[in-house]
Amino acid sequence: MAPSLEDPIATEISAPLQKQHPPKLVAPEPEHCPGPESQSAGQSDACAGCPNQTICASAPKGPDPDISLITARLSSVRHKILVLSGKGGVGKSTFTTMLAHGFAADPDRQVGIMDTDICGPSIPKMMGVEAETIHVSNAGWSPVWVTENLGVMSVQFMLPNRDDAVIWRGPKKNGMIKQFLKDVEWGELDYLLVDTPPGTSDEHLSVNTFLKESGVDGAVLVTTPQEVALLDVRKEIDFCKKAGIRVLGLVENMSGFVCPNCTKESQIFAPTTGGAKKLAMDTGVPFLGKVPLDPRIGMACDYGESFFDNFPDSPACAALRSVVDRVHAEIGRVKESS
């Protein structure tokens, strides 16, 4: 039977956390709780004034036994790439699907997408597999396969109804992410793309912690040209530096719009401070390229179709292919330097 958030199997979401016998708390975890089992439990700034502070501070702590299981499970995944953006609405999930389709255009490559945006899982819709469910076997949970060489895993497949809200605090989100990494049978993959929600919070910390031992090749950061978006991307770059995540490069999405009638280019989001290219120069991270606006990208995502297959002559398609090639090249440099 396929797992569902209504089924008893949903209680297993936090089962990996229970193996360490978490302390019994007297109140719900606050918004920025580091987790009752973390090394900073009861000691961080977020713990001040929390009714659980003494309980968490005195609880036994130690290495997570599931990390080794995750490492073993992902041993056949050659490259793991995080797709990040400090700002919401810059087209990060859309770009993740484009990157996946670009990699999977080579039939000899096996590609997977792990959707860690627990509260806003849009990847299944964009990939045309929204109505699918997860299959369970003795080997674990099976990804939903879009094509023979492109698979997806998302909490959307577990929702009883497509419009149901997922209203979870951090620890439960973390448990779900851990289950995606520990229990999903990805098999032999060349690329695993991890789509994340905006910001630098629970999901990002969890993914980085759980993948620390198995290794992450790096992160691709997505932004739009205007300063309001770049402001948060700077924070994301700082997060990567502090978390020890290599930045593979920065992509400027929605960079200009070419009118299909008069061919005149308009800057919908003006790069008032120089855009992503200047930010990349200022911070010393690679600039992967600009992807122009094309309304047909949104249409392809709404219908769950490949933009590459349907509109190969689009300037956006050519730009995306160039970005895919540059990401592949940056991963090669990571491998050479390691």
Short mmCIF file of C-alpha atoms in Angstrom, two decimals:
data_model
loop_
_atom_site.label_atom_id
_atom_site.label_comp_id
_atom_site.label_asym_id
_atom_site.label_seq_id
_atom_site.Cartn_x
_atom_site.Cartn_y
_atom_site.Cartn_z
CA MET A 1 0.00 0.00 0.00
CA ALA A 2 1.25 3.48 -0.84
CA PRO A 3 2.18 5.58 2.20
CA SER A 4 -0.20 8.40 3.04
CA LEU A 5 -0.19 11.09 5.68
CA GLU A 6 -3.53 9.64 6.85
CA ASP A 7 -2.16 6.11 7.20
CA PRO A 8 -0.49 4.67 10.31
CA ILE A 9 2.80 4.74 8.40
CA ALA A 10 2.73 8.50 8.84
CA THR A 11 3.79 7.94 12.44
CA GLU A 12 7.05 6.54 11.08
CA ILE A 13 7.96 10.03 9.90
CA SER A 14 9.40 10.74 13.32
CA ALA A 15 10.48 7.16 14.01
CA PRO A 16 14.16 7.79 13.17
CA LEU A 17 14.16 10.51 15.79
CA GLN A 18 12.63 8.21 18.37
CA LYS A 19 15.56 5.79 18.18
CA GLN A 20 17.54 8.25 20.23
CA HIS A 21 14.77 8.43 22.82
CA PRO A 22 14.07 12.15 22.63
CA PRO A 23 13.21 13.90 25.89
CA LYS A 24 9.58 14.28 26.86
CA LEU A 25 8.79 17.94 26.37
CA VAL A 26 6.28 19.92 28.41
CA ALA A 27 5.48 22.39 25.62
CA PRO A 28 5.61 22.52 21.81
CA GLU A 29 8.93 23.45 20.25
CA PRO A 30 9.21 27.19 19.45
CA GLU A 31 9.58 28.37 15.87
CA HIS A 32 13.40 28.45 15.76
CA CYS A 33 13.97 25.44 18.00
CA PRO A 34 17.34 23.80 17.22
CA GLY A 35 15.78 20.43 18.07
CA PRO A 36 15.72 18.65 21.42
CA GLU A 37 18.42 16.23 20.25
CA SER A 38 20.84 18.74 18.75
CA GLN A 39 24.15 19.59 20.37
CA SER A 40 22.87 23.12 21.06
CA ALA A 41 19.58 21.96 22.62
CA GLY A 42 18.77 24.09 25.65
CA GLN A 43 21.74 26.36 24.98
CA SER A 44 20.97 28.43 21.88
CA ASP A 45 19.42 31.89 21.87
CA ALA A 46 16.11 30.40 20.74
CA CYS A 47 15.98 28.34 23.94
CA ALA A 48 15.84 31.36 26.25
CA GLY A 49 12.54 31.39 28.10
CA CYS A 50 11.35 28.08 26.63
CA PRO A 51 9.66 25.78 29.18
CA ASN A 52 11.66 22.88 27.73
CA GLN A 53 15.07 24.49 28.15
CA THR A 54 16.20 22.53 31.21
CA ILE A 55 14.84 19.25 29.83
CA CYS A 56 16.63 19.68 26.50
CA ALA A 57 19.90 20.83 28.07
CA SER A 58 20.09 17.76 30.29
CA ALA A 59 19.00 15.22 27.66
CA PRO A 60 21.62 12.71 26.42
CA LYS A 61 23.14 13.57 23.05
CA GLY A 62 25.19 11.66 20.56
CA PRO A 63 25.67 10.91 16.86
CA ASP A 64 22.55 10.16 14.88
CA PRO A 65 22.57 6.42 14.06
CA ASP A 66 20.56 7.05 10.90
CA ILE A 67 23.36 9.06 9.25
CA SER A 68 25.26 5.87 8.40
CA LEU A 69 22.07 4.36 6.96
CA ILE A 70 21.54 7.43 4.78
CA THR A 71 25.15 7.28 3.60
CA ALA A 72 24.77 3.62 2.66
CA ARG A 73 21.46 4.27 0.89
CA LEU A 74 22.94 7.09 -1.20
CA SER A 75 26.25 5.37 -1.95
CA SER A 76 25.09 4.75 -5.54
CA VAL A 77 24.25 8.43 -6.14
CA ARG A 78 27.25 10.02 -7.87
CA HIS A 79 26.39 13.72 -7.53
CA LYS A 80 24.11 15.54 -5.09
CA ILE A 81 23.17 19.13 -5.87
CA LEU A 82 21.15 21.52 -3.70
CA VAL A 83 19.02 24.15 -5.44
CA LEU A 84 18.69 27.15 -3.15
CA SER A 85 17.31 30.67 -3.15
CA GLY A 86 17.04 33.10 -0.29
CA LYS A 87 13.96 34.71 -1.82
CA GLY A 88 10.69 33.01 -2.69
CA GLY A 89 9.13 33.53 -6.11
CA VAL A 90 12.38 33.60 -8.12
CA GLY A 91 11.55 30.39 -9.99
CA LYS A 92 13.73 28.01 -7.98
CA SER A 93 11.46 24.95 -8.28
CA THR A 94 10.84 25.74 -11.94
CA PHE A 95 14.59 25.94 -12.48
CA THR A 96 15.05 22.62 -10.65
CA THR A 97 12.71 20.92 -13.12
CA MET A 98 14.50 22.57 -16.05
CA LEU A 99 17.88 21.42 -14.71
CA ALA A 100 16.53 17.89 -14.25
CA HIS A 101 15.10 17.76 -17.77
CA GLY A 102 18.38 19.15 -19.10
CA PHE A 103 20.46 16.46 -17.39
CA ALA A 104 17.96 13.74 -18.33
CA ALA A 105 18.10 14.74 -22.00
CA ASP A 106 21.09 12.42 -22.13
CA PRO A 107 19.48 8.93 -21.97
CA ASP A 108 22.63 7.53 -20.38
CA ARG A 109 22.15 9.71 -17.29
CA GLN A 110 19.91 8.76 -14.37
CA VAL A 111 18.43 11.78 -12.59
CA GLY A 112 16.33 12.22 -9.45
CA ILE A 113 14.58 15.17 -7.81
CA MET A 114 13.93 15.21 -4.06
CA ASP A 115 11.34 17.85 -3.17
CA THR A 116 12.08 19.09 0.37
CA ASP A 117 9.60 21.95 0.19
CA ILE A 118 7.31 20.12 2.59
CA CYS A 119 4.67 22.86 2.89
CA GLY A 120 4.65 23.87 -0.78
CA PRO A 121 5.48 20.80 -2.89
CA SER A 122 5.12 21.94 -6.52
CA ILE A 123 7.61 19.63 -8.25
CA PRO A 124 5.07 16.81 -8.96
CA LYS A 125 2.74 19.27 -10.73
CA MET A 126 5.56 20.66 -12.85
CA MET A 127 6.73 17.17 -13.76
CA GLY A 128 3.26 15.94 -14.71
CA VAL A 129 3.04 13.26 -12.00
CA GLU A 130 0.81 15.02 -9.46
CA ALA A 131 -1.75 12.22 -9.37
CA GLU A 132 0.80 9.46 -8.71
CA THR A 133 1.43 7.71 -5.38
CA ILE A 134 4.47 6.15 -3.78
CA HIS A 135 5.00 2.42 -4.13
CA VAL A 136 6.58 0.48 -1.27
CA SER A 137 8.63 -2.69 -1.60
CA ASN A 138 11.08 -4.62 0.55
CA ALA A 139 13.81 -2.37 -0.82
CA GLY A 140 12.06 0.80 0.37
CA TRP A 141 9.96 3.57 -1.13
CA SER A 142 10.14 3.82 -4.92
CA PRO A 143 10.40 7.26 -6.57
CA VAL A 144 7.73 8.22 -9.07
CA TRP A 145 9.33 7.98 -12.50
CA VAL A 146 8.54 10.76 -14.97
CA THR A 147 10.57 9.06 -17.70
CA GLU A 148 12.80 6.01 -17.69
CA ASN A 149 15.72 8.06 -16.39
CA LEU A 150 14.04 10.80 -14.31
CA GLY A 151 12.45 10.12 -10.91
CA VAL A 152 10.75 12.31 -8.28
CA MET A 153 10.03 12.04 -4.56
CA SER A 154 7.73 14.52 -2.80
CA VAL A 155 5.36 14.73 0.13
CA GLN A 156 2.69 15.68 -2.44
CA PHE A 157 2.41 11.99 -3.35
CA MET A 158 1.33 11.25 0.24
CA LEU A 159 -1.43 13.83 0.59
CA PRO A 160 -4.96 12.40 0.74
CA ASN A 161 -6.16 15.39 -1.31
CA ARG A 162 -4.04 17.55 -3.59
CA ASP A 163 -5.06 20.79 -1.86
CA ASP A 164 -4.47 19.59 1.72
CA ALA A 165 -2.17 21.84 3.73
CA VAL A 166 0.86 20.36 5.50
CA ILE A 167 0.96 22.18 8.85
CA TRP A 168 4.07 20.87 10.55
CA ARG A 169 6.68 22.26 12.88
CA GLY A 170 10.39 21.84 12.21
CA PRO A 171 11.02 18.47 13.88
CA LYS A 172 8.33 16.72 11.85
CA LYS A 173 9.58 18.28 8.61
CA ASN A 174 13.07 17.09 9.48
CA GLY A 175 11.76 13.58 10.07
CA MET A 176 10.10 13.54 6.66
CA ILE A 177 13.29 14.69 4.94
CA LYS A 178 15.25 12.03 6.77
CA GLN A 179 12.79 9.40 5.60
CA PHE A 180 13.16 10.57 1.98
CA LEU A 181 16.92 10.10 2.27
CA LYS A 182 16.94 6.91 4.34
CA ASP A 183 14.01 4.93 2.95
CA VAL A 184 13.75 5.89 -0.74
CA GLU A 185 15.35 3.39 -3.11
CA TRP A 186 16.90 5.77 -5.62
CA GLY A 187 19.13 3.12 -7.16
CA GLU A 188 21.99 4.17 -9.44
CA LEU A 189 21.76 7.92 -10.03
CA ASP A 190 24.13 10.29 -11.78
CA TYR A 191 22.43 13.36 -10.29
CA LEU A 192 20.15 13.87 -7.29
CA LEU A 193 18.74 17.40 -7.28
CA VAL A 194 17.40 18.57 -3.91
CA ASP A 195 14.79 21.31 -4.31
CA THR A 196 14.51 23.38 -1.13
CA PRO A 197 12.10 26.04 0.13
CA PRO A 198 13.22 29.68 0.35
CA GLY A 199 15.35 30.79 3.27
CA THR A 200 18.01 29.25 5.51
CA SER A 201 16.00 27.33 8.05
CA ASP A 202 15.02 23.83 9.20
CA GLU A 203 14.90 22.07 5.84
CA HIS A 204 18.27 23.41 4.72
CA LEU A 205 19.98 22.55 8.00
CA SER A 206 18.48 19.05 7.98
CA VAL A 207 19.52 18.27 4.40
CA ASN A 208 23.05 19.51 5.03
CA THR A 209 23.34 17.52 8.27
CA PHE A 210 21.93 14.30 6.85
CA LEU A 211 24.11 14.50 3.71
CA LYS A 212 27.29 15.65 5.43
CA GLU A 213 28.77 12.15 5.56
CA SER A 214 27.71 11.05 2.08
CA GLY A 215 28.85 14.35 0.57
CA VAL A 216 27.19 17.18 -1.35
CA ASP A 217 28.82 18.39 -4.56
CA GLY A 218 27.48 21.88 -4.01
CA ALA A 219 24.58 24.28 -4.39
CA VAL A 220 23.13 26.18 -7.32
CA LEU A 221 21.64 29.50 -6.21
CA VAL A 222 18.74 31.01 -8.16
CA THR A 223 17.82 34.70 -8.14
CA THR A 224 16.09 37.35 -10.20
CA PRO A 225 17.91 40.56 -11.22
CA GLN A 226 16.41 43.08 -8.77
CA GLU A 227 18.06 44.07 -5.50
CA VAL A 228 15.13 42.83 -3.38
CA ALA A 229 15.94 39.27 -4.47
CA LEU A 230 19.73 39.72 -4.34
CA LEU A 231 19.46 40.92 -0.76
CA ASP A 232 18.32 37.47 0.37
CA VAL A 233 20.67 35.62 -1.97
CA ARG A 234 23.59 37.27 -0.19
CA LYS A 235 22.29 35.68 3.02
CA GLU A 236 22.06 32.33 1.22
CA ILE A 237 25.68 32.59 0.10
CA ASP A 238 26.67 33.38 3.69
CA PHE A 239 24.67 30.35 4.85
CA CYS A 240 26.55 28.12 2.41
CA LYS A 241 29.90 29.41 3.64
CA LYS A 242 28.97 28.83 7.28
CA ALA A 243 27.49 25.40 6.55
CA GLY A 244 30.50 24.31 4.46
CA ILE A 245 28.49 23.96 1.23
CA ARG A 246 30.33 24.77 -1.99
CA VAL A 247 28.46 27.22 -4.23
CA LEU A 248 28.55 25.79 -7.75
CA GLY A 249 27.22 29.02 -9.14
CA LEU A 250 24.56 31.68 -9.37
CA VAL A 251 21.78 31.76 -11.98
CA GLU A 252 19.88 34.92 -12.90
CA ASN A 253 16.35 33.79 -13.70
CA MET A 254 13.67 35.93 -15.41
CA SER A 255 16.47 38.05 -16.88
CA GLY A 256 14.78 40.22 -19.47
CA PHE A 257 11.81 39.52 -21.71
CA VAL A 258 11.97 39.42 -25.50
CA CYS A 259 8.67 40.39 -27.11
CA PRO A 260 7.65 37.68 -29.60
CA ASN A 261 6.07 40.34 -31.85
CA CYS A 262 8.61 43.19 -32.05
CA THR A 263 11.65 41.28 -30.63
CA LYS A 264 12.40 44.23 -28.35
CA GLU A 265 13.88 43.23 -24.99
CA SER A 266 12.41 44.66 -21.80
CA GLN A 267 13.81 44.42 -18.29
CA ILE A 268 10.81 43.34 -16.23
CA PHE A 269 12.98 43.13 -13.12
CA ALA A 270 15.60 45.83 -13.55
CA PRO A 271 19.09 44.97 -12.22
CA THR A 272 19.38 48.21 -10.27
CA THR A 273 22.55 47.09 -8.46
CA GLY A 274 24.13 45.11 -11.27
CA GLY A 275 22.15 41.89 -11.03
CA ALA A 276 23.40 38.39 -10.36
CA LYS A 277 26.56 38.76 -12.45
CA LYS A 278 27.89 41.60 -10.30
CA LEU A 279 26.89 39.75 -7.12
CA ALA A 280 28.82 36.70 -8.34
CA MET A 281 31.89 38.87 -8.99
CA ASP A 282 31.60 40.56 -5.59
CA THR A 283 31.28 37.28 -3.69
CA GLY A 284 33.69 35.22 -5.76
CA VAL A 285 31.19 32.56 -6.83
CA PRO A 286 30.80 31.32 -10.44
CA PHE A 287 28.17 32.98 -12.60
CA LEU A 288 26.26 30.30 -14.49
CA GLY A 289 24.25 32.54 -16.79
CA LYS A 290 21.01 34.39 -17.41
CA VAL A 291 17.69 32.79 -18.30
CA PRO A 292 15.16 35.15 -19.96
CA LEU A 293 11.46 35.17 -19.26
CA ASP A 294 9.36 33.03 -21.58
CA PRO A 295 5.65 32.62 -20.73
CA ARG A 296 5.77 29.16 -22.26
CA ILE A 297 7.92 27.97 -19.35
CA GLY A 298 4.98 28.57 -17.03
CA MET A 299 2.64 26.88 -19.47
CA ALA A 300 4.91 23.82 -19.71
CA CYS A 301 5.03 23.59 -15.90
CA ASP A 302 1.24 23.91 -15.60
CA TYR A 303 0.80 21.04 -18.03
CA GLY A 304 3.65 18.99 -16.58
CA GLU A 305 5.57 18.87 -19.85
CA SER A 306 9.21 19.30 -20.78
CA PHE A 307 9.97 22.84 -21.93
CA PHE A 308 13.05 21.51 -23.75
CA ASP A 309 11.00 19.07 -25.81
CA ASN A 310 8.17 21.45 -26.65
CA PHE A 311 10.01 24.71 -27.31
CA PRO A 312 13.58 23.84 -28.36
CA ASP A 313 13.98 27.07 -30.36
CA SER A 314 13.21 29.41 -27.45
CA PRO A 315 16.05 31.73 -26.32
CA ALA A 316 15.27 30.58 -22.79
CA CYS A 317 15.82 26.98 -23.85
CA ALA A 318 19.26 27.82 -25.27
CA ALA A 319 20.14 29.71 -22.08
CA LEU A 320 19.02 26.80 -19.91
CA ARG A 321 21.12 24.35 -21.92
CA SER A 322 24.12 26.60 -21.37
CA VAL A 323 23.46 26.69 -17.62
CA VAL A 324 23.13 22.88 -17.51
CA ASP A 325 26.50 22.56 -19.27
CA ARG A 326 28.12 24.99 -16.84
CA VAL A 327 26.73 23.18 -13.79
CA HIS A 328 28.12 19.94 -15.20
CA ALA A 329 31.50 21.63 -15.72
CA GLU A 330 31.54 23.03 -12.17
CA ILE A 331 30.85 19.56 -10.77
CA GLY A 332 33.80 18.32 -12.79
CA ARG A 333 35.99 20.97 -11.16
CA VAL A 334 34.76 19.92 -7.73
CA LYS A 335 35.74 16.34 -8.50
CA GLU A 336 39.19 17.38 -9.74
CA SER A 337 39.90 19.47 -6.64
CA SER A 338 38.76 16.79 -4.17
#
